[in-house]
Structure formats: C-alpha cells, structure tokens
mmCIF file of C-alpha atoms in Angstrom:
data_model
loop_
_atom_site.group_PDB
_atom_site.id
_atom_site.type_symbol
_atom_site.label_atom_id
_atom_site.label_comp_id
_atom_site.label_asym_id
_atom_site.label_seq_id
_atom_site.Cartn_x
_atom_site.Cartn_y
_atom_site.Cartn_z
ATOM 1 C CA MET A 29 143.055 74.650 74.191
ATOM 2 C CA ALA A 30 142.022 78.049 72.853
ATOM 3 C CA ALA A 31 138.480 78.940 71.908
ATOM 4 C CA VAL A 32 137.782 78.794 68.205
ATOM 5 C CA LYS A 33 137.703 82.128 66.393
ATOM 6 C CA MET A 34 135.201 83.313 63.825
ATOM 7 C CA SER A 35 134.618 86.410 61.737
ATOM 8 C CA THR A 36 132.056 88.924 63.006
ATOM 9 C CA ASN A 37 131.827 91.003 59.824
ATOM 10 C CA ALA A 38 128.596 89.445 58.556
ATOM 11 C CA THR A 39 125.200 91.091 59.054
ATOM 12 C CA PHE A 40 122.663 88.935 60.887
ATOM 13 C CA PRO A 41 118.959 89.358 61.776
ATOM 14 C CA GLU A 42 118.162 91.242 64.977
ATOM 15 C CA ASN A 43 115.104 90.285 67.026
ATOM 16 C CA PRO A 44 116.517 90.331 70.572
ATOM 17 C CA ASP A 45 113.223 91.050 72.392
ATOM 18 C CA TRP A 46 110.570 89.422 70.239
ATOM 19 C CA MET A 47 108.956 87.490 73.068
ATOM 20 C CA SER A 48 108.349 90.639 75.097
ATOM 21 C CA LYS A 49 106.670 92.195 72.042
ATOM 22 C CA LEU A 50 104.194 89.387 71.359
ATOM 23 C CA PRO A 51 100.455 90.206 71.398
ATOM 24 C CA ALA A 52 98.903 90.006 74.872
ATOM 25 C CA ASP A 53 96.973 86.821 74.100
ATOM 26 C CA LYS A 54 100.255 85.030 73.389
ATOM 27 C CA HIS A 55 101.448 85.754 76.932
ATOM 28 C CA GLU A 56 98.954 83.169 78.189
ATOM 29 C CA THR A 57 99.673 80.637 75.437
ATOM 30 C CA PRO A 58 101.751 77.556 76.407
ATOM 31 C CA LEU A 59 105.199 77.641 74.830
ATOM 32 C CA ASN A 60 104.520 74.462 72.905
ATOM 33 C CA GLN A 61 101.778 76.347 71.039
ATOM 34 C CA LEU A 62 104.007 79.213 69.877
ATOM 35 C CA ALA A 63 106.197 79.225 66.772
ATOM 36 C CA ILE A 64 109.724 79.187 68.197
ATOM 37 C CA PRO A 65 112.741 79.562 65.895
ATOM 38 C CA GLY A 66 115.902 77.588 66.528
ATOM 39 C CA CYS A 67 119.125 76.377 64.947
ATOM 40 C CA HIS A 68 119.958 72.809 63.979
ATOM 41 C CA ASP A 69 123.280 71.806 65.592
ATOM 42 C CA SER A 70 123.440 75.187 67.298
ATOM 43 C CA GLY A 71 127.095 74.899 68.356
ATOM 44 C CA SER A 72 128.411 74.048 64.886
ATOM 45 C CA TYR A 73 129.390 77.524 63.720
ATOM 46 C CA GLU A 74 133.170 77.153 64.017
ATOM 47 C CA PHE A 75 135.612 74.332 64.762
ATOM 48 C CA ASP A 76 139.107 73.615 65.967
ATOM 49 C CA LYS A 77 140.792 72.178 62.877
ATOM 50 C CA ASN A 78 143.834 71.268 64.946
ATOM 51 C CA GLY A 79 141.866 68.998 67.232
ATOM 52 C CA GLY A 80 140.984 65.380 66.633
ATOM 53 C CA VAL A 81 137.812 63.964 65.152
ATOM 54 C CA GLY A 82 134.962 63.731 67.641
ATOM 55 C CA PRO A 83 133.368 60.529 68.961
ATOM 56 C CA ASP A 84 130.195 61.256 66.972
ATOM 57 C CA ALA A 85 131.993 60.810 63.625
ATOM 58 C CA ASP A 86 131.512 57.617 61.595
ATOM 59 C CA GLN A 87 134.261 55.022 62.030
ATOM 60 C CA ILE A 88 135.312 55.367 58.390
ATOM 61 C CA VAL A 89 135.926 59.074 58.997
ATOM 62 C CA LYS A 90 138.047 58.310 62.048
ATOM 63 C CA ASP A 91 140.067 55.797 60.027
ATOM 64 C CA LEU A 92 140.607 58.225 57.133
ATOM 65 C CA GLU A 93 141.662 60.974 59.549
ATOM 66 C CA LYS A 94 144.529 58.801 60.792
ATOM 67 C CA PHE A 95 145.986 58.583 57.282
ATOM 68 C CA PHE A 96 145.032 61.879 55.637
ATOM 69 C CA GLY A 97 144.846 64.225 58.643
ATOM 70 C CA PRO A 98 144.416 67.886 57.555
ATOM 71 C CA PHE A 99 142.906 66.966 54.164
ATOM 72 C CA ILE A 100 140.069 65.041 55.799
ATOM 73 C CA LYS A 101 139.533 67.814 58.354
ATOM 74 C CA ASP A 102 139.086 70.399 55.611
ATOM 75 C CA ILE A 103 136.341 68.232 54.123
ATOM 76 C CA LEU A 104 134.806 67.592 57.537
ATOM 77 C CA TYR A 105 134.791 71.305 58.307
ATOM 78 C CA ARG A 106 132.700 72.060 55.225
ATOM 79 C CA TRP A 107 130.254 69.279 56.030
ATOM 80 C CA ALA A 108 130.103 69.768 59.804
ATOM 81 C CA LYS A 109 129.406 73.509 59.802
ATOM 82 C CA THR A 110 125.657 74.091 60.106
ATOM 83 C CA GLN A 111 125.444 77.720 61.264
ATOM 84 C CA ASN A 112 127.075 81.093 60.616
ATOM 85 C CA MET A 113 126.109 82.715 63.903
ATOM 86 C CA ASN A 114 127.681 82.116 67.310
ATOM 87 C CA PHE A 115 125.415 81.802 70.346
ATOM 88 C CA VAL A 116 125.201 85.523 71.130
ATOM 89 C CA GLN A 117 124.388 86.250 67.495
ATOM 90 C CA GLN A 118 121.779 83.489 67.483
ATOM 91 C CA LEU A 119 120.150 84.943 70.591
ATOM 92 C CA THR A 120 120.204 88.457 69.158
ATOM 93 C CA ALA A 121 118.692 87.163 65.909
ATOM 94 C CA GLY A 122 115.812 85.690 67.922
ATOM 95 C CA MET A 123 116.689 82.019 68.268
ATOM 96 C CA ARG A 124 115.059 80.606 71.382
ATOM 97 C CA TYR A 125 115.582 76.868 70.889
ATOM 98 C CA PHE A 126 119.100 75.423 70.939
ATOM 99 C CA ASP A 127 119.968 71.951 69.629
ATOM 100 C CA LEU A 128 123.062 71.048 71.671
ATOM 101 C CA ARG A 129 125.559 68.209 71.193
ATOM 102 C CA VAL A 130 128.268 67.841 73.845
ATOM 103 C CA SER A 131 131.300 65.637 74.399
ATOM 104 C CA THR A 132 134.339 65.141 76.557
ATOM 105 C CA ARG A 133 137.714 65.592 74.861
ATOM 106 C CA GLN A 134 140.976 63.800 75.472
ATOM 107 C CA GLY A 135 143.599 65.841 77.286
ATOM 108 C CA THR A 136 141.209 68.208 79.046
ATOM 109 C CA GLU A 137 138.479 68.160 81.668
ATOM 110 C CA ASP A 138 136.458 70.736 79.711
ATOM 111 C CA LEU A 139 133.315 69.787 77.807
ATOM 112 C CA TYR A 140 132.894 70.839 74.163
ATOM 113 C CA PHE A 141 130.174 71.277 71.607
ATOM 114 C CA LEU A 142 130.855 69.195 68.506
ATOM 115 C CA HIS A 143 129.706 67.921 65.137
ATOM 116 C CA SER A 144 132.378 65.468 63.966
ATOM 117 C CA LEU A 145 134.932 68.168 64.878
ATOM 118 C CA TYR A 146 135.240 69.910 68.233
ATOM 119 C CA ALA A 147 133.732 73.378 68.507
ATOM 120 C CA ASP A 148 133.661 75.824 71.442
ATOM 121 C CA LYS A 149 133.875 74.953 75.126
ATOM 122 C CA VAL A 150 130.461 74.576 76.712
ATOM 123 C CA GLU A 151 130.957 76.599 79.888
ATOM 124 C CA PRO A 152 131.898 80.016 78.421
ATOM 125 C CA CYS A 153 129.091 79.726 75.860
ATOM 126 C CA LEU A 154 126.526 79.147 78.614
ATOM 127 C CA HIS A 155 127.881 82.171 80.472
ATOM 128 C CA GLU A 156 127.382 84.265 77.323
ATOM 129 C CA MET A 157 123.776 83.094 77.126
ATOM 130 C CA ASP A 158 123.244 84.039 80.768
ATOM 131 C CA ILE A 159 124.604 87.549 80.159
ATOM 132 C CA PHE A 160 122.175 87.955 77.240
ATOM 133 C CA LEU A 161 119.262 86.869 79.430
ATOM 134 C CA ASP A 162 120.249 89.384 82.112
ATOM 135 C CA ALA A 163 119.964 92.113 79.478
ATOM 136 C CA HIS A 164 116.669 90.737 78.089
ATOM 137 C CA PRO A 165 114.644 89.610 81.135
ATOM 138 C CA LYS A 166 111.490 88.678 79.194
ATOM 139 C CA GLU A 167 113.193 86.339 76.733
ATOM 140 C CA VAL A 168 112.974 82.580 77.376
ATOM 141 C CA ILE A 169 115.257 79.927 75.905
ATOM 142 C CA ILE A 170 115.031 76.153 75.558
ATOM 143 C CA LEU A 171 118.347 74.327 75.857
ATOM 144 C CA ASP A 172 118.000 70.815 74.440
ATOM 145 C CA PHE A 173 121.043 68.707 75.350
ATOM 146 C CA ASN A 174 120.125 65.801 73.068
ATOM 147 C CA HIS A 175 123.400 64.218 71.916
ATOM 148 C CA LEU A 176 125.888 63.510 74.700
ATOM 149 C CA TYR A 177 129.091 61.636 73.870
ATOM 150 C CA ALA A 178 131.852 59.874 75.829
ATOM 151 C CA MET A 179 130.372 60.923 79.182
ATOM 152 C CA THR A 180 130.211 58.876 82.371
ATOM 153 C CA ASP A 181 127.379 59.289 84.875
ATOM 154 C CA ALA A 182 129.691 61.471 86.954
ATOM 155 C CA ILE A 183 130.349 63.778 83.995
ATOM 156 C CA HIS A 184 126.625 64.022 83.243
ATOM 157 C CA LYS A 185 126.086 65.179 86.820
ATOM 158 C CA GLN A 186 128.996 67.607 86.441
ATOM 159 C CA LEU A 187 127.406 69.140 83.325
ATOM 160 C CA VAL A 188 123.976 69.433 84.952
ATOM 161 C CA SER A 189 125.552 71.087 88.001
ATOM 162 C CA MET A 190 127.377 73.519 85.705
ATOM 163 C CA ILE A 191 124.143 74.434 83.903
ATOM 164 C CA LEU A 192 122.282 75.038 87.161
ATOM 165 C CA ALA A 193 125.151 77.046 88.653
ATOM 166 C CA ILE A 194 125.398 79.325 85.603
ATOM 167 C CA PHE A 195 121.689 80.049 85.141
ATOM 168 C CA GLY A 196 120.709 79.830 88.807
ATOM 169 C CA HIS A 197 117.247 81.199 89.609
ATOM 170 C CA LYS A 198 116.460 81.563 85.875
ATOM 171 C CA VAL A 199 116.037 77.778 85.451
ATOM 172 C CA CYS A 200 112.402 76.723 85.142
ATOM 173 C CA PRO A 201 111.479 73.589 87.109
ATOM 174 C CA LEU A 202 109.471 70.826 85.494
ATOM 175 C CA LEU A 203 105.908 72.075 85.039
ATOM 176 C CA ASP A 204 102.703 70.900 83.472
ATOM 177 C CA MET A 205 102.874 72.127 79.861
ATOM 178 C CA SER A 206 99.586 73.998 80.146
ATOM 179 C CA SER A 207 101.188 76.147 82.869
ATOM 180 C CA LEU A 208 104.293 76.918 80.809
ATOM 181 C CA THR A 209 103.250 80.349 79.569
ATOM 182 C CA LEU A 210 105.189 83.584 79.259
ATOM 183 C CA ASP A 211 103.027 85.141 81.986
ATOM 184 C CA THR A 212 103.942 82.326 84.387
ATOM 185 C CA LEU A 213 107.613 82.500 83.494
ATOM 186 C CA TRP A 214 107.792 86.285 83.689
ATOM 187 C CA SER A 215 106.032 86.462 87.042
ATOM 188 C CA ASN A 216 108.546 83.996 88.488
ATOM 189 C CA LYS A 217 111.591 85.467 86.685
ATOM 190 C CA LEU A 218 112.219 82.150 84.894
ATOM 191 C CA GLN A 219 114.013 82.205 81.531
ATOM 192 C CA VAL A 220 115.681 78.842 80.897
ATOM 193 C CA ILE A 221 114.132 75.446 80.177
ATOM 194 C CA VAL A 222 116.781 72.715 80.273
ATOM 195 C CA ILE A 223 115.955 69.462 78.454
ATOM 196 C CA TYR A 224 118.509 66.718 79.094
ATOM 197 C CA HIS A 225 118.465 63.365 77.296
ATOM 198 C CA HIS A 226 119.959 61.152 79.997
ATOM 199 C CA GLN A 227 118.677 59.502 83.151
ATOM 200 C CA THR A 228 120.419 62.234 85.152
ATOM 201 C CA ALA A 229 117.441 64.436 84.260
ATOM 202 C CA LEU A 230 115.201 62.261 86.391
ATOM 203 C CA GLU A 231 117.234 63.098 89.498
ATOM 204 C CA ASN A 232 116.597 66.848 89.505
ATOM 205 C CA TYR A 233 113.249 68.663 89.427
ATOM 206 C CA GLN A 234 114.824 71.594 87.563
ATOM 207 C CA ILE A 235 115.794 69.452 84.559
ATOM 208 C CA TRP A 236 113.244 68.376 81.948
ATOM 209 C CA PRO A 237 113.679 64.806 80.604
ATOM 210 C CA GLY A 238 114.097 64.091 76.899
ATOM 211 C CA SER A 239 110.566 62.691 76.787
ATOM 212 C CA VAL A 240 109.132 66.238 76.885
ATOM 213 C CA ILE A 241 110.129 66.874 73.272
ATOM 214 C CA ARG A 242 109.475 65.022 70.023
ATOM 215 C CA SER A 243 111.911 65.681 67.158
ATOM 216 C CA PRO A 244 110.915 63.676 64.059
ATOM 217 C CA TRP A 245 113.791 63.353 61.599
ATOM 218 C CA ALA A 246 113.306 62.830 57.861
ATOM 219 C CA ASN A 247 116.830 61.435 57.312
ATOM 220 C CA THR A 248 116.862 62.247 53.588
ATOM 221 C CA THR A 249 118.932 64.195 51.062
ATOM 222 C CA ASP A 250 115.894 65.087 48.935
ATOM 223 C CA ALA A 251 114.151 68.421 49.600
ATOM 224 C CA ASN A 252 110.798 67.251 48.226
ATOM 225 C CA ASN A 253 110.837 64.216 50.488
ATOM 226 C CA LEU A 254 111.704 66.457 53.430
ATOM 227 C CA VAL A 255 108.786 68.812 52.835
ATOM 228 C CA GLN A 256 106.369 65.889 52.453
ATOM 229 C CA TYR A 257 107.715 64.421 55.694
ATOM 230 C CA LEU A 258 107.145 67.714 57.532
ATOM 231 C CA GLU A 259 103.637 67.912 56.099
ATOM 232 C CA ASN A 260 102.906 64.426 57.418
ATOM 233 C CA VAL A 261 104.172 65.407 60.864
ATOM 234 C CA TYR A 262 102.042 68.558 60.782
ATOM 235 C CA ASP A 263 98.938 66.627 59.733
ATOM 236 C CA SER A 264 99.415 64.019 62.457
ATOM 237 C CA GLY A 265 99.717 66.663 65.187
ATOM 238 C CA HIS A 266 101.408 66.164 68.527
ATOM 239 C CA ASN A 267 100.712 65.490 72.165
ATOM 240 C CA GLU A 268 99.726 68.747 73.870
ATOM 241 C CA ASP A 269 101.894 67.807 76.861
ATOM 242 C CA ILE A 270 105.205 68.002 74.952
ATOM 243 C CA PHE A 271 107.210 70.210 72.612
ATOM 244 C CA LEU A 272 107.421 69.332 68.924
ATOM 245 C CA SER A 273 110.497 70.242 66.885
ATOM 246 C CA TYR A 274 110.167 70.449 63.103
ATOM 247 C CA GLN A 275 113.616 69.600 61.739
ATOM 248 C CA GLY A 276 113.817 71.306 58.358
ATOM 249 C CA VAL A 277 117.155 69.773 57.459
ATOM 250 C CA LEU A 278 118.644 67.326 54.978
ATOM 251 C CA THR A 279 121.118 64.728 56.220
ATOM 252 C CA ALA A 280 124.145 63.323 54.402
ATOM 253 C CA ASP A 281 125.783 60.018 55.237
ATOM 254 C CA THR A 282 129.471 59.315 54.550
ATOM 255 C CA THR A 283 128.752 57.896 51.094
ATOM 256 C CA TYR A 284 126.888 61.047 50.089
ATOM 257 C CA VAL A 285 129.702 63.276 51.339
ATOM 258 C CA ILE A 286 132.299 61.284 49.385
ATOM 259 C CA SER A 287 130.245 61.629 46.213
ATOM 260 C CA HIS A 288 129.954 65.424 46.805
ATOM 261 C CA VAL A 289 133.401 65.908 48.287
ATOM 262 C CA ALA A 290 134.054 69.277 46.615
ATOM 263 C CA GLU A 291 130.847 70.768 48.049
ATOM 264 C CA SER A 292 129.678 71.589 51.570
ATOM 265 C CA LEU A 293 126.651 70.932 53.735
ATOM 266 C CA LYS A 294 125.426 74.407 52.838
ATOM 267 C CA THR A 295 125.793 74.229 49.056
ATOM 268 C CA ALA A 296 124.726 70.592 48.650
ATOM 269 C CA LEU A 297 121.943 70.415 51.228
ATOM 270 C CA ALA A 298 120.957 73.598 53.074
ATOM 271 C CA ASP A 299 120.596 75.698 49.934
ATOM 272 C CA LYS A 300 118.121 73.109 48.638
ATOM 273 C CA ALA A 301 116.260 72.365 51.846
ATOM 274 C CA SER A 302 115.924 75.693 53.625
ATOM 275 C CA PRO A 303 114.119 77.744 50.918
ATOM 276 C CA ALA A 304 111.646 74.880 50.464
ATOM 277 C CA VAL A 305 111.114 74.556 54.223
ATOM 278 C CA VAL A 306 110.638 78.304 54.703
ATOM 279 C CA LYS A 307 108.068 78.347 51.898
ATOM 280 C CA TRP A 308 106.282 75.420 53.547
ATOM 281 C CA LEU A 309 106.298 77.172 56.936
ATOM 282 C CA SER A 310 104.848 80.391 55.569
ATOM 283 C CA ASN A 311 101.244 79.173 55.469
ATOM 284 C CA LYS A 312 101.253 77.065 58.627
ATOM 285 C CA VAL A 313 99.897 78.046 62.042
ATOM 286 C CA PRO A 314 101.193 77.443 65.571
ATOM 287 C CA GLY A 315 98.880 76.108 68.222
ATOM 288 C CA PRO A 316 97.526 72.866 69.657
ATOM 289 C CA ASN A 317 98.667 69.948 67.520
ATOM 290 C CA LYS A 318 100.201 72.329 64.988
ATOM 291 C CA LEU A 319 103.505 74.175 64.530
ATOM 292 C CA ASN A 320 105.902 74.681 67.441
ATOM 293 C CA ILE A 321 109.724 74.656 67.340
ATOM 294 C CA CYS A 322 111.224 75.129 63.861
ATOM 295 C CA ILE A 323 114.901 74.567 63.064
ATOM 296 C CA ILE A 324 117.063 74.740 59.940
ATOM 297 C CA ASP A 325 120.730 74.943 58.992
ATOM 298 C CA PHE A 326 122.224 78.424 58.450
ATOM 299 C CA ALA A 327 119.238 79.969 60.159
ATOM 300 C CA ASP A 328 120.421 83.535 59.555
ATOM 301 C CA GLN A 329 119.480 83.155 55.885
ATOM 302 C CA TYR A 330 116.495 82.289 53.655
ATOM 303 C CA ASN A 331 114.131 84.719 55.510
ATOM 304 C CA PHE A 332 113.754 82.010 58.131
ATOM 305 C CA MET A 333 113.558 84.272 61.182
ATOM 306 C CA SER A 334 111.013 86.709 59.790
ATOM 307 C CA THR A 335 108.855 83.861 58.464
ATOM 308 C CA VAL A 336 108.718 81.974 61.779
ATOM 309 C CA LEU A 337 108.163 85.042 63.945
ATOM 310 C CA ALA A 338 105.354 86.264 61.692
ATOM 311 C CA LEU A 339 103.421 83.077 62.521
ATOM 312 C CA ASN A 340 102.850 84.343 66.077
ATOM 313 C CA LYS A 341 100.891 87.424 65.008
#
C-alpha cells in the first residue's frame, strides 16, 4: 500500500531550533513548566481514500461506508483531516508534542496512523522525525501514543521495539519530572520522550506510562464553552509531576457531522475554536500549575505557533 501523497506548495511557519534559542533560565526549567506547541491528531494531514474505514470510526459510519463507499469517504476525509502539515513540516514549524493514534490494518503487517481513515505508515514517519533530530540536536520531542486500535499485546511490543530501534540513544528513560530539563537532556544527548498508553509501557524503563500526562477534553462544539473549559483547567492547575495538555479543539459527533455534511472539520469547528483559543492563550503564563502543552487543529494557522512560543520569553 503506497504512502499517501500531499501537496507541499503551502507556506508554513519555521521555528526549527526554538528550544536551543530559549533564554538560559529556561534551560533549567522542567519541560512540564514550558509552553510547548503541538498538533491535535498529528498524523491526520492526509489519508488513503482507497482504503477502508478505520476501527476508530463510529459503527454507523462503518455501516454507511458499506453502502455508499466513495461518497462517505469524501465526507469522512473533510471531517477527519485535522492538520495541513506533515510530520517534517510540523517539526520545522516548531511542534514538539505529537498526539498519535495508531492501528493495525487488514492485509498488511504495517502499522498506520489514522483518524477514521488510514493515514501514513508509522515506521517511515518515525524515521523522518529521527532524521530531523539528527540535524537539530538540541530539540526535544514528546511522542504521545494515546489511541491504539486493533492491537494485540504482541503488536504493542512490536511497536515499542520499533520506536526504540529507530530513536536509539535519543530516547529519554523515565525520570522524575523535576529532573526533566533541557540541560539534563542536552548533557545526555536525549531528545525523545515516548508516552505509551498501554500496560506495555510498564515493562520498559525507556517508555513513559500514560499516567504521566493529563489531557482534559471539553467534548463540545461551542467555542465559548471550550474557552471556559480551558480557563477552568488553567485555574485548577495540575500536578507538578506530570505533563498537562490543553486541548484547544472542538469535537463533532456523527449527528453533528450529518447536520453539517457540506462543511468540514476546519470550516465548521477549527475556524471557530482556534482563533478563540489563541486569543485565550495570549495572556497566560507557563510554569508550575499553569500552561504547558498546547494543541489545536490546523496548527500552522491562526498565529498559534508565534503565540505559544512567545509565552516562553
């Protein structure tokens, strides 16, 4: 099955070395006290329209796909796509947190990223990330494998082994969060934090369990409700021993999609949510019990990158 193709004509932000350029005091700041930009559903920038519907799709979508095939996939494509940038473009733009959803796929032993439809193969994308890190030795990424579908215990172990083989000595072992600073990582040539939401994580000291990150989810289609939800999360703070991801996204269920069938996730949701979220972020501060990881859909737009990075000054 061929890799999905996407246009590279668009102009995206470029902040490939922002961590290395942070003020000196930030070098000794734990990563969970920095403002770290990321993408929601990081692998959902392009899809294989000729493939089947993924195991994460609602049952009604799977049923409709059997009868309406390509028509349903065109709709799914518009509502599954959450990003414009591929992984290399995301890294170059400055994304350092990656929200990753992975699945097996019938007819192949390869693992794929997905969001209702199958996206790129996992392995070549991880290799591309590794090449970027070789070229930017002071940049650190967080890979959060948080939705894992149709995978046996053996396949989980296979994926973890693949991750460790690709990134090798760059993988940061499980540390106390207070020790997880850029200075510590740089001095040990560590660049990759792997969070894995499955019991397999407990079997390897180089893999961080899902319990090290909190990702509150508003689960709403209303931008005002989303911003109020984020404000409540910000006011309540977070455990200093974990990461906190602020999900600045609106979420549609199947009923909502059907009632907005001519639109897309971007036009119906992201274009409402992201400007409001970016405005909300602009006067917040990172630090203990404050802002940390920030993610939105279509993160190349809305002045998201410049707003988040400016918080670390």
